[in-house]
Each structure stands twice: as structure tokens, then as C-alpha cells.
Amino acid sequence: MFHYKNNRLYCENVPVETLADKAGTPLYVYSKNKLIENLNNYQQAFGGVNHLLCYAVKANSNAQLCKELFSRGAGADVTSGGELFRALKAGAKPEKIVFAGVGKSEDEIRYALKERIYMFNAESTEEIGLINKIAGQLKTKARLALRINPNVDAHTHKYITTGKSENKFGIAYQKAVEVYAFAKTCNNLTVSGIHCHIGSQITSVKPFYLMAKKMAELFMKLKKTGINIEHIDIGGGLGIKYHNEVPPNPQDLAKAVLPVLKPLNTKIILEPGRYITGNAGALVTKVIYRKAGLHKKFLIVDAGFNDLIRPALYEAYHLILPVNKSAHSHIADVVGPICETGDFLGKNRRLPLVKQGGLLAVMCAGAYGFAMSSQYNSRRRAAEVLVDKNNFKIVRKRETYEDLISKENSR
Ligand code: LLP
């Protein structure tokens, strides 16, 4: 949905330059129809089985984006009380909300139980005990899946690998039967699911297949001990194309896991985040200065790592495109205004000779972009705009200087 026409970059039918003129920069620009297309792709790939897609709100929690997804049948995968609050406000149905995370607090568990969410994905014996206790106090029953750590290597960046035994996530596969048996003894719990999420930006189906095999094995073992599993949650993690990757699509994912999971006759839960919002968004930034160093050229732009931290944190590659193409190009580092050397959006990029004041678009920034942004260096968080064909709407205003200090007390 981002494309060039007469050398100008468009989001759907609106020139990106128009959006920057109206809403300023740095600016997150999202394509509503790409978002919907991505959601439909995922839903259709699993259309042949009883499934529930719970969008991983952490990828992009903007209220309007969430609303678009929830109003089209998506549920929510939340990871904090704040995400639960956002999901409910944006119209997610409680019976379609799953709650993950290694460190759910007492308050968060109580809140989720009161809202009658569909499922807790519990990650430790102590957490199971606490959910059981709070459910008892509230005179209700909590529905539970156990998140299993299958010790499968997702072959992704080490910070976003979650399914290996050295990672903090889940219950070790070898201990799973024992922990299920314990959970079954808890009076205020209904234990009905197996959950796995082995990592993010996974670019081959093999790890998903290996994970599914382990889940199916566990399903059979539990059955033998009299524990019947009604749903299997395969998490998210499907990669997208940032650079040279050739990631599988949801169809490939379905083809890899369904032959293993379908015979079990359970409901399948999916928790995609990045696939849904990643390529539906770009971060638009303005060149403030151009500088030639001794050995390098720099384009100093008005977006910093407070706006998009992925390059600094994971050395992630995001394609950077000129908003207006031109014939001549050069190689430069695209860097932000923050007082740290790690503040870069791209290094050694071949880019057209952008003028001072010219615009660049950092592509595939719709997932873990704005959601991970901060006010570091007391920078106001960016505005966000959603484009729908010829129209657009500011879905989050740029923060003001007053916003920066509004919660502080210096009297
Ligand atoms: N389910 C669970 C339990 C998760 O922890 C995650 C992501 C997802 C689903 C969604 O995964 P996805 O489909 O988006 O890969 N900030 C990092 C990514 C962190 C992912 C954390 N968990 C990044 O910018 O690459």
C-alpha cells in the first residue's frame, strides 16, 4: 500500500508529503487497508480449522488500529493490565482475550478475572497458585493454559528468542506433565490449553513445525494421564520482510503446523503481532542537516531512537526510502538528534541526494515502532496517522511540552 507514483511516495492514495505537511514530522503513517489485508491473510490461512486470532497488542496498541482489528473479529493477546485496559476500550471481547507474560502481578490477575477474560497463559507454578488463590477470593474460576518452553531454537535475534531452555519463558517441556497435574489439583482453575511462543521475526517454518510436534506429543501424554486439552495456542512470531529475508506467509505456517495439530481436534489460537501491523506502517522523518564527516556522510533527521529503537536495540535493518525520488544518489548514515552514538536509523545507505528539509520514510515500522517509543531526551512522542484510500485521520496527536511534565510534582 506504500508505493511510488511519478517518483512520489504514497500511502494508499495520499502522498506521504501531504501527510507530513498536515501532521508534521516525525510521523507514523499507517495504511488501514494493508492492516486489514494482513489480518484477512492470517484468518484465511487458518480458515479451515476452528481457530481464534488474538492480535498481539504489544506490537502496536494504537486505539484506532486496535479498533479496526477487533471490529473485524480479532481477539487480543495482552501482556499487562495496561494492554488489557486498552484492548477492552478498543472493543475487544473479553471472551477473546488471552493474557500472557512471565510476571503478571496480583492486581493484573484480579483485573483480568473481574473482566472475565478467556484465558490466562500461565508460566510458573507460583503464578498458577496465585491465579487459583485470587479466583477463589473472587468466587470465580480462572481458565488456564500453561505456556510451555519446548526448547526449540527460533533462529532469530537473541533478544527475541523465547523458546529455548535458557530463556525465562514458560514451563520446561520436561516438567510440563507434573505442572499440569498440580494445576489440576487447584479448585478454582479450569485447565484447558497448551501455549507456546518461541520467538519473534521467525523466517522459516521449521521451528514452528518442531514446536507443533512437541505440543502434539504433550497433548497425548496429558490425555494418557486423564487431562483433556481443548485448545492449542501456537503464539505469534511469523517474520516479515525488512531486507533480504524471504519469510514464510501465514499459508506456509498453516501448512507446516496443521497436519500435526488438526488430528488433535482442538481449537487453535494464534497470536500474531508483527505480521499484522509491521508492513502497514512507516516512520516519516525530515532531514534537518546534511553533514560530511572525514570518512562518512550523515543525514541528520528529526526521528531518533526514542521514536524507533529497533535499529539500536536489535541492530535491526529498516529500509529507508526517499519520499521524493531523484536521479542522483550517495551513501550516508541516517542518524537522529539524540545525544548517543547508538542513535541511528540506518547505516551506509544508498539514498538520493535529499535536500535539507527533505523527507525520508523508514519502512516496516508499524510493529514495535511507536509501541516502543519513549520521551528520552525529553522528546515528545510522534503523531500517528491512519490512511484509508483518499482519506486520512490523525489517530494520535503529537505530544506537547506540557505532556512531558504533566505527571511531575516540583512544587
Ligand atoms: N505472543 C507472545 C506471548 C509474545 O510474547 C509475542 C511477542 C507475540 C505473541 C507476538 O509476536 P510477533 O507475531 O509480533 O512476532 N520488540 C521486538 C519483538 C518482541 C516480541 C515480543 N513478544 C522487535 O521489535 O523485534
CSV table of C-alpha atoms in Angstrom, one decimal, residues 46 49-54 98 118-119 121 144-148 173 180 191-197 208-223 227-236 257-272:
chain,number,residue,atom,x,y,z
A,46,PHE,CA,-6.4,-21.0,9.2
A,49,VAL,CA,-9.9,-25.1,11.3
A,50,ASN,CA,-11.7,-23.9,14.4
A,51,HIS,CA,-9.4,-21.0,15.4
A,52,LEU,CA,-9.2,-17.7,17.3
A,53,LEU,CA,-6.8,-15.0,16.2
A,54,CYS,CA,-5.7,-12.9,19.2
A,98,VAL,CA,-5.7,-14.2,26.3
A,118,TYR,CA,-11.0,-16.0,28.1
A,119,MET,CA,-7.6,-17.4,29.2
A,121,ASN,CA,-1.3,-18.3,29.7
A,144,LEU,CA,-5.8,-21.6,32.2
A,145,ALA,CA,-3.4,-22.7,29.6
A,146,LEU,CA,0.2,-23.4,30.5
A,147,ARG,CA,2.9,-21.8,28.5
A,148,ILE,CA,5.4,-24.5,27.6
A,173,TYR,CA,8.8,-29.2,28.5
A,180,TYR,CA,-0.4,-29.8,34.7
A,191,VAL,CA,-7.0,-26.1,32.8
A,192,SER,CA,-7.8,-26.4,29.2
A,193,GLY,CA,-4.9,-25.3,27.0
A,194,ILE,CA,-1.3,-25.6,25.9
A,195,HIS,CA,0.5,-22.4,24.9
A,196,CYS,CA,3.9,-21.9,23.2
A,197,HIS,CA,5.5,-18.8,21.8
A,208,PHE,CA,7.0,-23.8,14.2
A,209,TYR,CA,6.8,-27.4,12.9
A,210,LEU,CA,9.1,-28.6,15.7
A,211,MET,CA,7.1,-26.7,18.2
A,212,ALA,CA,3.9,-28.1,17.0
A,213,LYS,CA,5.3,-31.7,17.2
A,214,LYS,CA,6.2,-31.1,20.8
A,215,MET,CA,2.8,-29.7,21.6
A,216,ALA,CA,1.1,-32.7,20.0
A,217,GLU,CA,3.3,-35.1,21.9
A,218,LEU,CA,2.5,-33.3,25.2
A,219,PHE,CA,-1.2,-33.4,24.2
A,220,MET,CA,-1.1,-37.2,24.0
A,221,LYS,CA,0.9,-37.5,27.2
A,222,LEU,CA,-1.7,-35.4,29.1
A,223,LYS,CA,-4.5,-37.4,27.6
A,227,ILE,CA,-6.1,-34.4,31.2
A,228,ASN,CA,-8.0,-33.2,28.2
A,229,ILE,CA,-6.8,-30.3,26.3
A,230,GLU,CA,-9.3,-28.2,24.4
A,231,HIS,CA,-7.1,-25.6,22.7
A,232,ILE,CA,-3.6,-25.2,21.5
A,233,ASP,CA,-2.1,-21.7,21.2
A,234,ILE,CA,0.8,-21.5,18.9
A,235,GLY,CA,1.7,-17.9,19.7
A,236,GLY,CA,2.9,-15.4,17.1
A,257,VAL,CA,1.6,-26.9,11.7
A,258,LEU,CA,-1.9,-28.0,10.8
A,259,PRO,CA,-1.0,-31.5,9.6
A,260,VAL,CA,0.4,-32.0,13.1
A,261,LEU,CA,-2.3,-30.2,15.1
A,262,LYS,CA,-5.5,-30.8,13.2
A,263,PRO,CA,-5.8,-34.5,14.1
A,264,LEU,CA,-5.9,-33.5,17.8
A,265,ASN,CA,-9.3,-31.8,17.1
A,266,THR,CA,-8.7,-28.8,19.3
A,267,LYS,CA,-9.3,-25.1,18.8
A,268,ILE,CA,-6.2,-23.3,17.6
A,269,ILE,CA,-5.3,-19.9,19.0
A,270,LEU,CA,-2.9,-17.6,17.0
A,271,GLU,CA,-1.2,-14.5,18.4
A,272,PRO,CA,0.4,-12.6,15.5
